[in-house]
PDB file of C-alpha atoms in Angstrom:
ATOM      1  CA  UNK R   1       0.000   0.000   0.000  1.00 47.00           C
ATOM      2  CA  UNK R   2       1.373   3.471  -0.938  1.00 45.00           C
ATOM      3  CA  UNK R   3       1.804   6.626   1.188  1.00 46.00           C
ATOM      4  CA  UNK R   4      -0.637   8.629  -1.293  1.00 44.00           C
ATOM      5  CA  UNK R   5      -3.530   5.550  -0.863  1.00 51.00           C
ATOM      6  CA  UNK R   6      -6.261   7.033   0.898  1.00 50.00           C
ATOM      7  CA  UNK R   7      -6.280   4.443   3.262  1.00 49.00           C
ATOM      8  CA  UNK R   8      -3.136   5.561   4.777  1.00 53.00           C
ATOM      9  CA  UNK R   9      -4.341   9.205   5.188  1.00 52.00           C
ATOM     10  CA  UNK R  10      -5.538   7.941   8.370  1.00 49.00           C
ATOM     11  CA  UNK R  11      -2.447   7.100   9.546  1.00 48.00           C
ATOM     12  CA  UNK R  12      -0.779  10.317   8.766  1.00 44.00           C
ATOM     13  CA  UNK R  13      -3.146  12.146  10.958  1.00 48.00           C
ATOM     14  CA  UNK R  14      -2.128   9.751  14.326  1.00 44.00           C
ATOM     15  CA  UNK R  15       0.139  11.035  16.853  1.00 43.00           C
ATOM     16  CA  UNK R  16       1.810   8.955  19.514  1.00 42.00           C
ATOM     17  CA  UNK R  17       1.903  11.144  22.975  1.00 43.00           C
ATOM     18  CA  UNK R  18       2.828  10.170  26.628  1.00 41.00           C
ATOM     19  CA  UNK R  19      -0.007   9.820  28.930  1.00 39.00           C
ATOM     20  CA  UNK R  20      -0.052  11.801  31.945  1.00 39.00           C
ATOM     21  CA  UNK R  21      -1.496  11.803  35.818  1.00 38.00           C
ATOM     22  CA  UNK R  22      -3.533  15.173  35.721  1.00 38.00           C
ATOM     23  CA  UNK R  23      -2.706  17.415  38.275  1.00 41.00           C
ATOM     24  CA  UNK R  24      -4.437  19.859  40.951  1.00 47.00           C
ATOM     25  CA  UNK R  25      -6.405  22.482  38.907  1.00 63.00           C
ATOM     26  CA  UNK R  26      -5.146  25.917  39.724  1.00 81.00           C
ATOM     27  CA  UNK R  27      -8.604  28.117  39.020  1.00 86.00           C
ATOM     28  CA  UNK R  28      -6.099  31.135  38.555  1.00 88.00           C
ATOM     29  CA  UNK R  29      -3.684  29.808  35.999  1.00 88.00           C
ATOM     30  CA  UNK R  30      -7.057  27.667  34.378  1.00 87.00           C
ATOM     31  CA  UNK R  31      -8.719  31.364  33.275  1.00 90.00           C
ATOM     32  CA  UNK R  32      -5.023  32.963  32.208  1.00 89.00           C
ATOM     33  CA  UNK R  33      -4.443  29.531  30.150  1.00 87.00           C
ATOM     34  CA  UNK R  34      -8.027  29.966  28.538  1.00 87.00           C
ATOM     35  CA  UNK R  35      -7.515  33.781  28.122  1.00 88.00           C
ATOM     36  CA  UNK R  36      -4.222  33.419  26.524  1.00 87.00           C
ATOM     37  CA  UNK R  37      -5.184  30.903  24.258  1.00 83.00           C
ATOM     38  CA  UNK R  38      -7.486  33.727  22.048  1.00 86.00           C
ATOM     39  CA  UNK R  39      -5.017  35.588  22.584  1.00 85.00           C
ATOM     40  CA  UNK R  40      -6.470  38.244  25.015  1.00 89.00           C
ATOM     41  CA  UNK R  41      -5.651  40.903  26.863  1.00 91.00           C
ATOM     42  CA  UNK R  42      -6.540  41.447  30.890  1.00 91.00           C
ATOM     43  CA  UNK R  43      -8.960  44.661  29.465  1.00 92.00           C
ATOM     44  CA  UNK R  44     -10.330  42.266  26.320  1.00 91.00           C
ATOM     45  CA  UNK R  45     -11.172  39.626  28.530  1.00 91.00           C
ATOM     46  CA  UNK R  46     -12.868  41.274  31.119  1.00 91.00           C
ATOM     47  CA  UNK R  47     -14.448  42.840  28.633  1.00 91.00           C
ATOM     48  CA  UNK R  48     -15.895  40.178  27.087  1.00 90.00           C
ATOM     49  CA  UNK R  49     -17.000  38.544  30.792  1.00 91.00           C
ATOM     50  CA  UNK R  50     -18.164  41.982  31.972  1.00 92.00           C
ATOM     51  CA  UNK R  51     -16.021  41.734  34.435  1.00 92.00           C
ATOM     52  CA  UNK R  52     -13.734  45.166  36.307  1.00 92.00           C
ATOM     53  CA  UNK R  53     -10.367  44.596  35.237  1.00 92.00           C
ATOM     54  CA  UNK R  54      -9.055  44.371  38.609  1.00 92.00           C
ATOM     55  CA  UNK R  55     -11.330  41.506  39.437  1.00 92.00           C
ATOM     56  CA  UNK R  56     -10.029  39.078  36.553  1.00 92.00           C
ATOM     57  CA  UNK R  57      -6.558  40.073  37.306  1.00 92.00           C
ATOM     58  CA  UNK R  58      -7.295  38.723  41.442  1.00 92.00           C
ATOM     59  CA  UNK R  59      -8.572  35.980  40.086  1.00 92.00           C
ATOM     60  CA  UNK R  60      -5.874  34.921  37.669  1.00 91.00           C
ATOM     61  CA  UNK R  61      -3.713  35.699  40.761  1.00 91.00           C
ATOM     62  CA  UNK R  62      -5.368  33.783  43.592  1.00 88.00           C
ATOM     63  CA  UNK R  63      -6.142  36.724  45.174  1.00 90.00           C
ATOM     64  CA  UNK R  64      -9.990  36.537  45.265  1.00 87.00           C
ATOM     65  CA  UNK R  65     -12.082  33.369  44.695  1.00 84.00           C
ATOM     66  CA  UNK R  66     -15.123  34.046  42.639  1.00 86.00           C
ATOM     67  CA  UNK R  67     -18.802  34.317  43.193  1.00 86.00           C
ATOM     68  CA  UNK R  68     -21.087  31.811  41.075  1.00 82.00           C
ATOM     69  CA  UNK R  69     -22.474  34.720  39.414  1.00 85.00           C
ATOM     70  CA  UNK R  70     -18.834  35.434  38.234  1.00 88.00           C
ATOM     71  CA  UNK R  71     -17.820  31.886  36.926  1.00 88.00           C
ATOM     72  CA  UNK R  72     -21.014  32.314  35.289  1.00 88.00           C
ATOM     73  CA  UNK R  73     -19.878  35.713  33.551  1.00 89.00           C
ATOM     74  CA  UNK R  74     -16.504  34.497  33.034  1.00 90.00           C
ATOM     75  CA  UNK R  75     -17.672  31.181  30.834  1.00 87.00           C
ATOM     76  CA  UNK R  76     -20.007  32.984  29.165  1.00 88.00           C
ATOM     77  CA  UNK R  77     -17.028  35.611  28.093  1.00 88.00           C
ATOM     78  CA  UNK R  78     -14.926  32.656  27.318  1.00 87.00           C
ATOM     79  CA  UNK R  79     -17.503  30.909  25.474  1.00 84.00           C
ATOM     80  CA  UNK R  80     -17.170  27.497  27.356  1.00 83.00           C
ATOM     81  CA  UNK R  81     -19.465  26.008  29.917  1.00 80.00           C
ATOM     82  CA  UNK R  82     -18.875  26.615  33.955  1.00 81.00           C
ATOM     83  CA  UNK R  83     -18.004  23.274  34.486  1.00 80.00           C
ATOM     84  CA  UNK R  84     -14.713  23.268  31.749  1.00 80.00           C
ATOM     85  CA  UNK R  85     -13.797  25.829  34.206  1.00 82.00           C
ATOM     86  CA  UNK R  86     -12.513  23.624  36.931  1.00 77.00           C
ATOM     87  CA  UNK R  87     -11.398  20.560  33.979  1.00 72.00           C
ATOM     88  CA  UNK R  88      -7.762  20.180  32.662  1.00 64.00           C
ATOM     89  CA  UNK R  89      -7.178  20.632  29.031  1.00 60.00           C
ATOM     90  CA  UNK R  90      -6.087  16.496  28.864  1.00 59.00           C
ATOM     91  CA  UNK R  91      -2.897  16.076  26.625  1.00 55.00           C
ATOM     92  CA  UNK R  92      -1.953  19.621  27.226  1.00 53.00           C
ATOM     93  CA  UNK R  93      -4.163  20.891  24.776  1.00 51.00           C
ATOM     94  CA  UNK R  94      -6.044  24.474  25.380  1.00 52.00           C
ATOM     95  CA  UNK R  95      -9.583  25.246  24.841  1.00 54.00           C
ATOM     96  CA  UNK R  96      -9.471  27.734  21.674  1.00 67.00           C
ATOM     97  CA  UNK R  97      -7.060  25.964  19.185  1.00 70.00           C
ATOM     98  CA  UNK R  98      -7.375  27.205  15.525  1.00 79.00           C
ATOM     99  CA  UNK R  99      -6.272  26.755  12.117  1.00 80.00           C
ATOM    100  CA  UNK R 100      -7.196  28.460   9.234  1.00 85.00           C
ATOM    101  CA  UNK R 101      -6.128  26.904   5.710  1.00 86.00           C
ATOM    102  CA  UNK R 102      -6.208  29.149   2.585  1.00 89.00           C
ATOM    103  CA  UNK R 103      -7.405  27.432  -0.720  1.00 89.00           C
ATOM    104  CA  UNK R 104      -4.807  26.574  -2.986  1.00 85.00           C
ATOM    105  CA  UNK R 105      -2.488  26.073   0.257  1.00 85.00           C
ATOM    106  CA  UNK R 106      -3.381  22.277   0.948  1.00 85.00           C
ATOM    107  CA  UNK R 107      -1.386  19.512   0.883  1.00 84.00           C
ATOM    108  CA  UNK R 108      -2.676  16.992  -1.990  1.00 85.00           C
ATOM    109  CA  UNK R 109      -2.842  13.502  -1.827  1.00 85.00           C
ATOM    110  CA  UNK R 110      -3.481  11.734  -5.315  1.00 86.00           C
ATOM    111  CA  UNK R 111      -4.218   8.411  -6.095  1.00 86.00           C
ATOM    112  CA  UNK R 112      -6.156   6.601  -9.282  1.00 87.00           C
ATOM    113  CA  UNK R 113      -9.552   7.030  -7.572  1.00 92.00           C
ATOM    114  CA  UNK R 114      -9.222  10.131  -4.947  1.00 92.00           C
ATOM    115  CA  UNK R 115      -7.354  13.205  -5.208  1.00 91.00           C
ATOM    116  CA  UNK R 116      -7.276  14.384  -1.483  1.00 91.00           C
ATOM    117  CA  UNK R 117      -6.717  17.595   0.199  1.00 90.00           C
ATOM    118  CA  UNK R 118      -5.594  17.585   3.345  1.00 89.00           C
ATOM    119  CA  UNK R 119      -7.132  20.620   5.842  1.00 90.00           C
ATOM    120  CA  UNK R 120      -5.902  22.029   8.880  1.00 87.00           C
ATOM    121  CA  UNK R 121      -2.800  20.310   8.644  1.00 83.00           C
ATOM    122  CA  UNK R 122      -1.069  22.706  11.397  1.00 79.00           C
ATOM    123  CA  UNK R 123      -2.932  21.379  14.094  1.00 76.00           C
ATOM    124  CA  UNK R 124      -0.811  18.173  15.975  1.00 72.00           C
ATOM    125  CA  UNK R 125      -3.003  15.517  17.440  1.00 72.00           C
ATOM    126  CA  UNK R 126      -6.093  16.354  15.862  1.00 77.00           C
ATOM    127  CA  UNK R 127      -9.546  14.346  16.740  1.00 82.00           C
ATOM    128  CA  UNK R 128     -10.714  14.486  13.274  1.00 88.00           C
ATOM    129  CA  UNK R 129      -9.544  14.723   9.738  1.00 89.00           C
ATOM    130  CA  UNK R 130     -10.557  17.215   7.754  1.00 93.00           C
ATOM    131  CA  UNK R 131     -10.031  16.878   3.879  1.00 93.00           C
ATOM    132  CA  UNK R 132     -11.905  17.907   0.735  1.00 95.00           C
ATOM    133  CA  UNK R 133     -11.607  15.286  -2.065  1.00 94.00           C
ATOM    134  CA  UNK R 134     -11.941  15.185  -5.961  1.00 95.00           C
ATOM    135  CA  UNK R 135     -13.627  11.757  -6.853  1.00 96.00           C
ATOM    136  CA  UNK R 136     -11.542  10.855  -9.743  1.00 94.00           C
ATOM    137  CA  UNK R 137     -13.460   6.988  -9.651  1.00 95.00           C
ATOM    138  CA  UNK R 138     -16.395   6.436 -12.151  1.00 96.00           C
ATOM    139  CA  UNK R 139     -16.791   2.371 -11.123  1.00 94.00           C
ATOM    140  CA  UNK R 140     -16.287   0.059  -7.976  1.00 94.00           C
ATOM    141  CA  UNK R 141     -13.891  -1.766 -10.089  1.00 94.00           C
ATOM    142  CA  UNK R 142     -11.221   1.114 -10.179  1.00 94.00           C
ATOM    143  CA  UNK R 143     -10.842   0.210  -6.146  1.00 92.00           C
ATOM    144  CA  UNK R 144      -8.506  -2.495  -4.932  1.00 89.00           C
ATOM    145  CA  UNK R 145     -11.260  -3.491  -2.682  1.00 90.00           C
ATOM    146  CA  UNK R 146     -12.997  -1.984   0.214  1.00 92.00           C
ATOM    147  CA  UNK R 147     -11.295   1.107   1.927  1.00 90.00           C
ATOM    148  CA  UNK R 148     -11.898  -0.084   6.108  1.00 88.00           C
ATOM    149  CA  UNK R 149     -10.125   2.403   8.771  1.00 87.00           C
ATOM    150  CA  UNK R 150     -11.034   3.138  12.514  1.00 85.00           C
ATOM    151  CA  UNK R 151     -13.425   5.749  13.547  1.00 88.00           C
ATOM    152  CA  UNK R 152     -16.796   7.313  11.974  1.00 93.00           C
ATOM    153  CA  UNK R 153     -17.147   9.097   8.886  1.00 95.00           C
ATOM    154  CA  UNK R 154     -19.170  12.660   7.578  1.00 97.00           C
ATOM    155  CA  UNK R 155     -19.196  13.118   4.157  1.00 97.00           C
ATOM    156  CA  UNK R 156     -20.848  16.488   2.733  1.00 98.00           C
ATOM    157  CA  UNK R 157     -21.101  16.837  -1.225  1.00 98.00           C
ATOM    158  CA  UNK R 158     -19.951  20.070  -2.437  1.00 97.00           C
ATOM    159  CA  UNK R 159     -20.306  19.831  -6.179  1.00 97.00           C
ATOM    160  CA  UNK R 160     -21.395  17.372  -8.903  1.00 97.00           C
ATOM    161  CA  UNK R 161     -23.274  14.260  -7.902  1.00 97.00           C
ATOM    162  CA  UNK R 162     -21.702  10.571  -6.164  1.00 97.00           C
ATOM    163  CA  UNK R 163     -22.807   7.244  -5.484  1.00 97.00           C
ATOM    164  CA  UNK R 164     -21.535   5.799  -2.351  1.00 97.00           C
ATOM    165  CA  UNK R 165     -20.855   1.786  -1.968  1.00 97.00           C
ATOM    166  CA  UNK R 166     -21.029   0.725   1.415  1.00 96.00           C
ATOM    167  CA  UNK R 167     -20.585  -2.873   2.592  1.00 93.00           C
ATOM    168  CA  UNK R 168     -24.106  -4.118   4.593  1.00 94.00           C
ATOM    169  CA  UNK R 169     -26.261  -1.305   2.507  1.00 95.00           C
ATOM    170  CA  UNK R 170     -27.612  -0.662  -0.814  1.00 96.00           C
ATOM    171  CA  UNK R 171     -25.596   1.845  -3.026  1.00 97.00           C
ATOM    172  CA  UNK R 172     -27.023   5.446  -2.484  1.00 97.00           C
ATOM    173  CA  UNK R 173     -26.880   8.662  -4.594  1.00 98.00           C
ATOM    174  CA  UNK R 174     -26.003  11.762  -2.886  1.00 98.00           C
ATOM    175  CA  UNK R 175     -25.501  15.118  -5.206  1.00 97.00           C
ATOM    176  CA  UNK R 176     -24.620  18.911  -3.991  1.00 96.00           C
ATOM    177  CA  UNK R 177     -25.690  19.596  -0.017  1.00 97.00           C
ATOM    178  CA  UNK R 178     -26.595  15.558   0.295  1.00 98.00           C
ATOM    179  CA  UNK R 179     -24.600  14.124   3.666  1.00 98.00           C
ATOM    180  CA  UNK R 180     -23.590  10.863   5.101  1.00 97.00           C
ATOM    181  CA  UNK R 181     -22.593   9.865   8.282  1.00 97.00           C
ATOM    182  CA  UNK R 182     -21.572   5.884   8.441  1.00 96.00           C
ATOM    183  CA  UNK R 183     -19.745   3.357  10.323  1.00 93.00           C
ATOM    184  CA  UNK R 184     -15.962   3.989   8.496  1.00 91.00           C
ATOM    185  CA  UNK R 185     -15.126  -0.073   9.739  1.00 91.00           C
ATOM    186  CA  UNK R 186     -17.458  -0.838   7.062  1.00 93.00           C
ATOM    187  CA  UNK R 187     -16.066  -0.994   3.569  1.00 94.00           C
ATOM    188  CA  UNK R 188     -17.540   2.196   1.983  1.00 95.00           C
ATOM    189  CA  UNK R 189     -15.868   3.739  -1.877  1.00 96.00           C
ATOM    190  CA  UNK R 190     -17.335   6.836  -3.690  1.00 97.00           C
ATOM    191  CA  UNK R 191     -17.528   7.056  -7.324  1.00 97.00           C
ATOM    192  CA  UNK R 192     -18.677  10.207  -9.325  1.00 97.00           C
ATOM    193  CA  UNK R 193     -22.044  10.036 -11.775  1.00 97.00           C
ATOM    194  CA  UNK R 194     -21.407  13.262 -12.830  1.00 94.00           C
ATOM    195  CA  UNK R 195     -19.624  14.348 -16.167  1.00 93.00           C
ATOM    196  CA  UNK R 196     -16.805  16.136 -14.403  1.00 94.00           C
ATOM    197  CA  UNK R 197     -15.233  14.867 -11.034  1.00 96.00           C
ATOM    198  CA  UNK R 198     -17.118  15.508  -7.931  1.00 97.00           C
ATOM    199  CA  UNK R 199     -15.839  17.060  -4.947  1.00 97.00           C
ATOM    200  CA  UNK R 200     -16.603  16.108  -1.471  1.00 97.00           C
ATOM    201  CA  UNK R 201     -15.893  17.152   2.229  1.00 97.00           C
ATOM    202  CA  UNK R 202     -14.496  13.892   3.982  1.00 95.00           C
ATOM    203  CA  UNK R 203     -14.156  14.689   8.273  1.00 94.00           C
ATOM    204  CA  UNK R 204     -12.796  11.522   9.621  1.00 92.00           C
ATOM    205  CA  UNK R 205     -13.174  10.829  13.695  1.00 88.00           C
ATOM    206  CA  UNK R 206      -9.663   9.368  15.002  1.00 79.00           C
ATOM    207  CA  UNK R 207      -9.665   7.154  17.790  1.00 60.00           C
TER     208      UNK R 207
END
């Protein structure tokens, strides 16, 4: 199997990291992390909480412990719920991760049946896939067999019109703004009806 089969894009997207014991949340240090990571100022983020500046900066420093009403302000401003307050990003990942990929600037896998793009590549240990996709296939018989992977599958059809081949259902014909979300275990290929290649959005889950 090749590093360009579409099979493998999967694999590409896995990172190995080191588990870790979580430790002690620090309310404090949790709010400057989250504020921080959007890349905020004290005045922008009380701001957005409705918060006095001199209250966010006590409670960044330990000086003050917060009311309910507060927390409540604070997640709201943040745009997260109370309780991801007091939880530990796991994996040392922050709330508010982002990457933005310009068209034209993706990295292109191409194969006999698939030409892939590959979206948000920045990101490290991503829990989905992202990638657009040209369906280059017009029959099942172009495919060496079933593509299987872990995880679930979305598929969104952004131009032209596809039929996809799954393994325990009947083939189904999805065209522009038709969706499927399936089982990726089961053997699934997409072929294009239309004159010109169709192109799909493809976000894979990753275990």
């Amino acid at each position: 199997m090749s590093d360009t089969d579409p099979r493998n894009l999967i694999r590409i997207a896995h990172e190995n990291g080191a588990s870790s014991v979580a430790q002690p949340l620090d309310l404090g240090a949790r709010v400057r992390e989250l504020r921080k990571a959007r890349d905020w100022t004290l005045e922008q983020a009380a701001r957005q909480a409705g918060l006095a500046r001199s209250t966010l900066s006590k409670i960044e420093n330990g000086q003050m412990s917060p009311t309910y009403d507060a927390l409540k302000k604070l997640a709201v401003g943040l745009g997260i719920s109370v309780p991801q307050l007091f939880t530990p990003p796991s994996k040392g990942q922050v709330n508010g991760r982002m990457a933005i990929t310009r068209d034209g600037d993706e990295t292109t896998q191409i194969t006999t049946t698939y030409e892939h793009a590959l979206l948000a590549e920045a990101l490290s240990a991503k829990k989905m896939l992202p990638y657009r996709a040209r369906v280059r296939a017009r029959r099942m018989e172009e495919f060496d067999g079933w593509v299987r992977h872990d995880g679930e599958e979305f598929l969104y059809v952004l131009t032209g019109q596809i039929r996809l081949f799954t393994e325990f259902y009947e083939p189904i014909d999805l065209k522009r703004g038709d969706s499927a979300y399936y089982d990726a275990a089961m053997g699934h290929n997409v072929v294009s009806l239309s004159p010109e290649d169709a192109t799909i959005l493809w976000v894979t889950s990753l275990s």
